[in-house]
GROMACS .gro file of C-alpha atoms in nm:
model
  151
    1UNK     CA    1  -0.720   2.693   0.412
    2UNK     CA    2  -0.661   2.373   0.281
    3UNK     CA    3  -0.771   2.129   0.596
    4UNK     CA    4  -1.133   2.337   0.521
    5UNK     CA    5  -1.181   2.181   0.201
    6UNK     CA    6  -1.220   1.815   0.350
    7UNK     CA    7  -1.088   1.641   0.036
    8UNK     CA    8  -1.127   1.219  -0.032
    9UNK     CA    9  -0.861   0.976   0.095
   10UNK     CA   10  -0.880   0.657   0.292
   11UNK     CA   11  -0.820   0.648   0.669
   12UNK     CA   12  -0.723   0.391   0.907
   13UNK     CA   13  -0.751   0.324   1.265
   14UNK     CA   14  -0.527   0.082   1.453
   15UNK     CA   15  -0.432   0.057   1.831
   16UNK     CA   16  -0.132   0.195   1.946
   17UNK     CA   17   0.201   0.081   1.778
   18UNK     CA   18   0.368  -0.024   2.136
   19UNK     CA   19  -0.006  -0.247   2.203
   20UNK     CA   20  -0.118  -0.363   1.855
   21UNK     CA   21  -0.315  -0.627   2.097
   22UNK     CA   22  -0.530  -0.317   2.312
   23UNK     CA   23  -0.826  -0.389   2.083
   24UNK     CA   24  -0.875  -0.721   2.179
   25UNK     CA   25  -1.070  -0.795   1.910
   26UNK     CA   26  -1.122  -1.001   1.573
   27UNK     CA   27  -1.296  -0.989   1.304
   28UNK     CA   28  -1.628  -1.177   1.410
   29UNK     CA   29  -1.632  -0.924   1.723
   30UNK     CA   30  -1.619  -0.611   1.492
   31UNK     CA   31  -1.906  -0.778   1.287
   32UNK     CA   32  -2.158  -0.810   1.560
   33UNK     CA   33  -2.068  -0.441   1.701
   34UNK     CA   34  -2.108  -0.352   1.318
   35UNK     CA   35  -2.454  -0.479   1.320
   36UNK     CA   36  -2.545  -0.354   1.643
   37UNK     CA   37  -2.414   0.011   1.546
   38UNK     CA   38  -2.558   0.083   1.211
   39UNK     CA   39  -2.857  -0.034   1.043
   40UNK     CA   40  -2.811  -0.325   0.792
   41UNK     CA   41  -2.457  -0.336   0.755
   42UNK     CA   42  -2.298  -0.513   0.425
   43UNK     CA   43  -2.046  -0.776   0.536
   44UNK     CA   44  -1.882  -1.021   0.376
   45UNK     CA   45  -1.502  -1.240   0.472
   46UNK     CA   46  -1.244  -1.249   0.194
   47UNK     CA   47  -0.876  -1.366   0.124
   48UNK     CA   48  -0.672  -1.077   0.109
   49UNK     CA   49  -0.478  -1.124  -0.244
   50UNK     CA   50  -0.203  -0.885  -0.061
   51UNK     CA   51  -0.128  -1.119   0.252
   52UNK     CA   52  -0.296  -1.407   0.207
   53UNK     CA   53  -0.515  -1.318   0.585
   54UNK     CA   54  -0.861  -1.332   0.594
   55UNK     CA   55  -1.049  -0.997   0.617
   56UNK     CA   56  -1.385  -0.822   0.678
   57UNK     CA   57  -1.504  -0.602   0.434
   58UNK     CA   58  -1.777  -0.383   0.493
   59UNK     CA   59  -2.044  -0.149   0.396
   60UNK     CA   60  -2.236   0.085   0.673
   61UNK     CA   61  -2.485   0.379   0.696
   62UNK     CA   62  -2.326   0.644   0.909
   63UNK     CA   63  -2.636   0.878   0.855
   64UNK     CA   64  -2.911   0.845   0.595
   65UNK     CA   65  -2.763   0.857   0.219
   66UNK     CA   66  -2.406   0.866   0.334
   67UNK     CA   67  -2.297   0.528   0.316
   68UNK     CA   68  -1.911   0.400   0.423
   69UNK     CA   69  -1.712   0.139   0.274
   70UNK     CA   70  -1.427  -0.043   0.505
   71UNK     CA   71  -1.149  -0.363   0.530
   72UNK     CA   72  -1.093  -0.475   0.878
   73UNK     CA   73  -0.782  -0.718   0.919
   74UNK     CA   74  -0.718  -0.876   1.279
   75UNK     CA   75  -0.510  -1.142   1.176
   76UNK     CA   76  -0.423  -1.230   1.525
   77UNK     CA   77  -0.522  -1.097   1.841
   78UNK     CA   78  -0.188  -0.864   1.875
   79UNK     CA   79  -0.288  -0.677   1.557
   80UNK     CA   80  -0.581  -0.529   1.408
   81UNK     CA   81  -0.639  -0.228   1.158
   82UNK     CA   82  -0.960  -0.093   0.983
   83UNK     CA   83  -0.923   0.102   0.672
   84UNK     CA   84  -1.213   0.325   0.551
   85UNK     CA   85  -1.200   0.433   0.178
   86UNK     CA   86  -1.210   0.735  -0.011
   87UNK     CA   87  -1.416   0.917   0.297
   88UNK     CA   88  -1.389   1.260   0.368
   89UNK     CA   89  -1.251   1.363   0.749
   90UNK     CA   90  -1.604   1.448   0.866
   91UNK     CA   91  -1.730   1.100   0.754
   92UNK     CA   92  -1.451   0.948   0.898
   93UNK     CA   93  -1.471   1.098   1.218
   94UNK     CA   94  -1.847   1.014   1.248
   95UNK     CA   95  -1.677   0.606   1.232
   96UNK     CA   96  -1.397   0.693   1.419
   97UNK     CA   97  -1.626   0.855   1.739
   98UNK     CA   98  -1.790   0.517   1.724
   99UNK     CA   99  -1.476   0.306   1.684
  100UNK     CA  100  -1.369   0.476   2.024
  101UNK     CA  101  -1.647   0.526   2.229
  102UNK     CA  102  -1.827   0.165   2.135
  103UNK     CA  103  -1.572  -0.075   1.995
  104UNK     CA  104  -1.226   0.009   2.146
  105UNK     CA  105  -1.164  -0.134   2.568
  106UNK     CA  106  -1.057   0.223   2.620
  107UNK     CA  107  -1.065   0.611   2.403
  108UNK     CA  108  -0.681   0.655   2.393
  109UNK     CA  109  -0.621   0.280   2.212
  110UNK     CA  110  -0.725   0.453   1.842
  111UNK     CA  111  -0.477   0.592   1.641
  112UNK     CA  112  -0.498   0.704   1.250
  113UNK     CA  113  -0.331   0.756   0.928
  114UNK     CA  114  -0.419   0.881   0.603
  115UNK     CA  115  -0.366   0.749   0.271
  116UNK     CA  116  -0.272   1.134   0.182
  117UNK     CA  117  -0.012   1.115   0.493
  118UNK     CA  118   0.107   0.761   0.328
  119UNK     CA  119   0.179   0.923   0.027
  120UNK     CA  120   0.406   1.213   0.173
  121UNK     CA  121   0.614   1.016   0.315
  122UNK     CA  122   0.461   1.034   0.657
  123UNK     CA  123   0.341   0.691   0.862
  124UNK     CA  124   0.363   0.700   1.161
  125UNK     CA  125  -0.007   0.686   1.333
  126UNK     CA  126  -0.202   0.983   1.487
  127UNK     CA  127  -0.346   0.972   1.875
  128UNK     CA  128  -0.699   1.034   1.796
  129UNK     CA  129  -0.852   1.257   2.079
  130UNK     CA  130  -0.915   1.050   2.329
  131UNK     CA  131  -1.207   1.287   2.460
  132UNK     CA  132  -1.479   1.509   2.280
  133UNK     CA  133  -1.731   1.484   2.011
  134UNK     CA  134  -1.712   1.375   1.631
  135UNK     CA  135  -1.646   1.741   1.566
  136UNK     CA  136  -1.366   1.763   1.768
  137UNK     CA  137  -1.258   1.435   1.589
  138UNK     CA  138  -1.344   1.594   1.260
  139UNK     CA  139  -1.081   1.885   1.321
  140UNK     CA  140  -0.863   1.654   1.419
  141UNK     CA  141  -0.873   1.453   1.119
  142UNK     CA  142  -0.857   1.752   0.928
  143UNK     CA  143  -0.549   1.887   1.045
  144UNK     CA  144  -0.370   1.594   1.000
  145UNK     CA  145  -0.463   1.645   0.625
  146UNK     CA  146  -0.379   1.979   0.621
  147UNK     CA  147  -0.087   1.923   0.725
  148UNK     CA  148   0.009   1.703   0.406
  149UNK     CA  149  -0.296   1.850   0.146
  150UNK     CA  150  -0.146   2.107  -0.068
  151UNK     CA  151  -0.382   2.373  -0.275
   0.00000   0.00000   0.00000
C-alpha cells in the first residue's frame, strides 16, 4: 500500500481556516516553546523573499539523529502557519503531537496539508486528530498521503 511507504514531502500546520487567529501566537512565542521542547534548537528571523513578512526558520531534534527543519510565518495575530520540509509522516507527526498538545490553546485548532496534496490539486487543510498519540497522528498523516501518493 502506498500510505505504508511513508515517502518525503513538506507538511504544514495552520489553525482552522474559519479562526486563522485560534493560535494566538507569533513568532517570538513559538521560539521560546521551541527551546523549551527540544534540545538546542537552531533559530534564526529572515525576510521572506516571497512576501516580504518576517519569518522563523528553524532547526530541531525530534529524537536523537533525526533532526527537523521548519518556516513559521505569523505575520499577524489572525494568521499563522508552520511548514516542515521534506519530513516523512512519522517525523511529522512526532512535531505535529507536540504542536497540539504543547503549543496550540486547544487539540482541534491544528489542521495540515501536504506539499504532495498541493501538487494534486488538493488544498484545502486536514483536521488533525484532535485526540490520541503520535501514532495515531502518524496514520493520519499517512492517509492523507495515500490518498494523493501513487506507486
Amino acid at each position: 500500500m502506498s500510505a505504508q511507504r511513508n515517502i518525503r514531502t513538506n507538511f504544514s500546520f495552520y489553525p482552522p481556516q474559519d479562526d486563522p487567529g485560534a493560535w494566538h501566537a507569533t513568532l517570538d512565542s513559538l521560539e521560546r516553546a521551541l527551546r523549551e521542547a527540544f534540545p538546542e534548537p537552531t533559530v534564526e528571523y529572515r525576510k521572506s523573499g516571497i512576501h516580504g513578512m518576517t519569518v522563523l526558520d528553524f532547526e530541531i531534534e525530534l529524537a536523537p539523529d533525526v533532526w527537523v527543519d521548519g518556516t513559521a510565518a505569523m505575520p499577524k495575530r489572525d494568521y499563522a502557519y508552520i511548514t516542515l520540509t521534506d519530513v516523512t509522516a512519522d517525523e511529522a507527526a512526532v512535531f505535529a503531537t507536540w504542536l497540539r498538545d504543547s503549543f496550540a490553546p486547544a487539540p482541534h485548532l491544528v489542521h495540515f496539508a501536504s506539499s504532495l496534496a498541493m501538487a494534486n490539486g488538493a488544498e484545502a487543510p486536514w483536521p488533525l486528530p484532535p485526540g490520541g498519540d503520535t501514532t495515531e497522528i502518524q496514520e493520519a498523516l499517512r492517509r492523507h498521503l495515500g490518498s494523493f501518493d501513487t506507486p
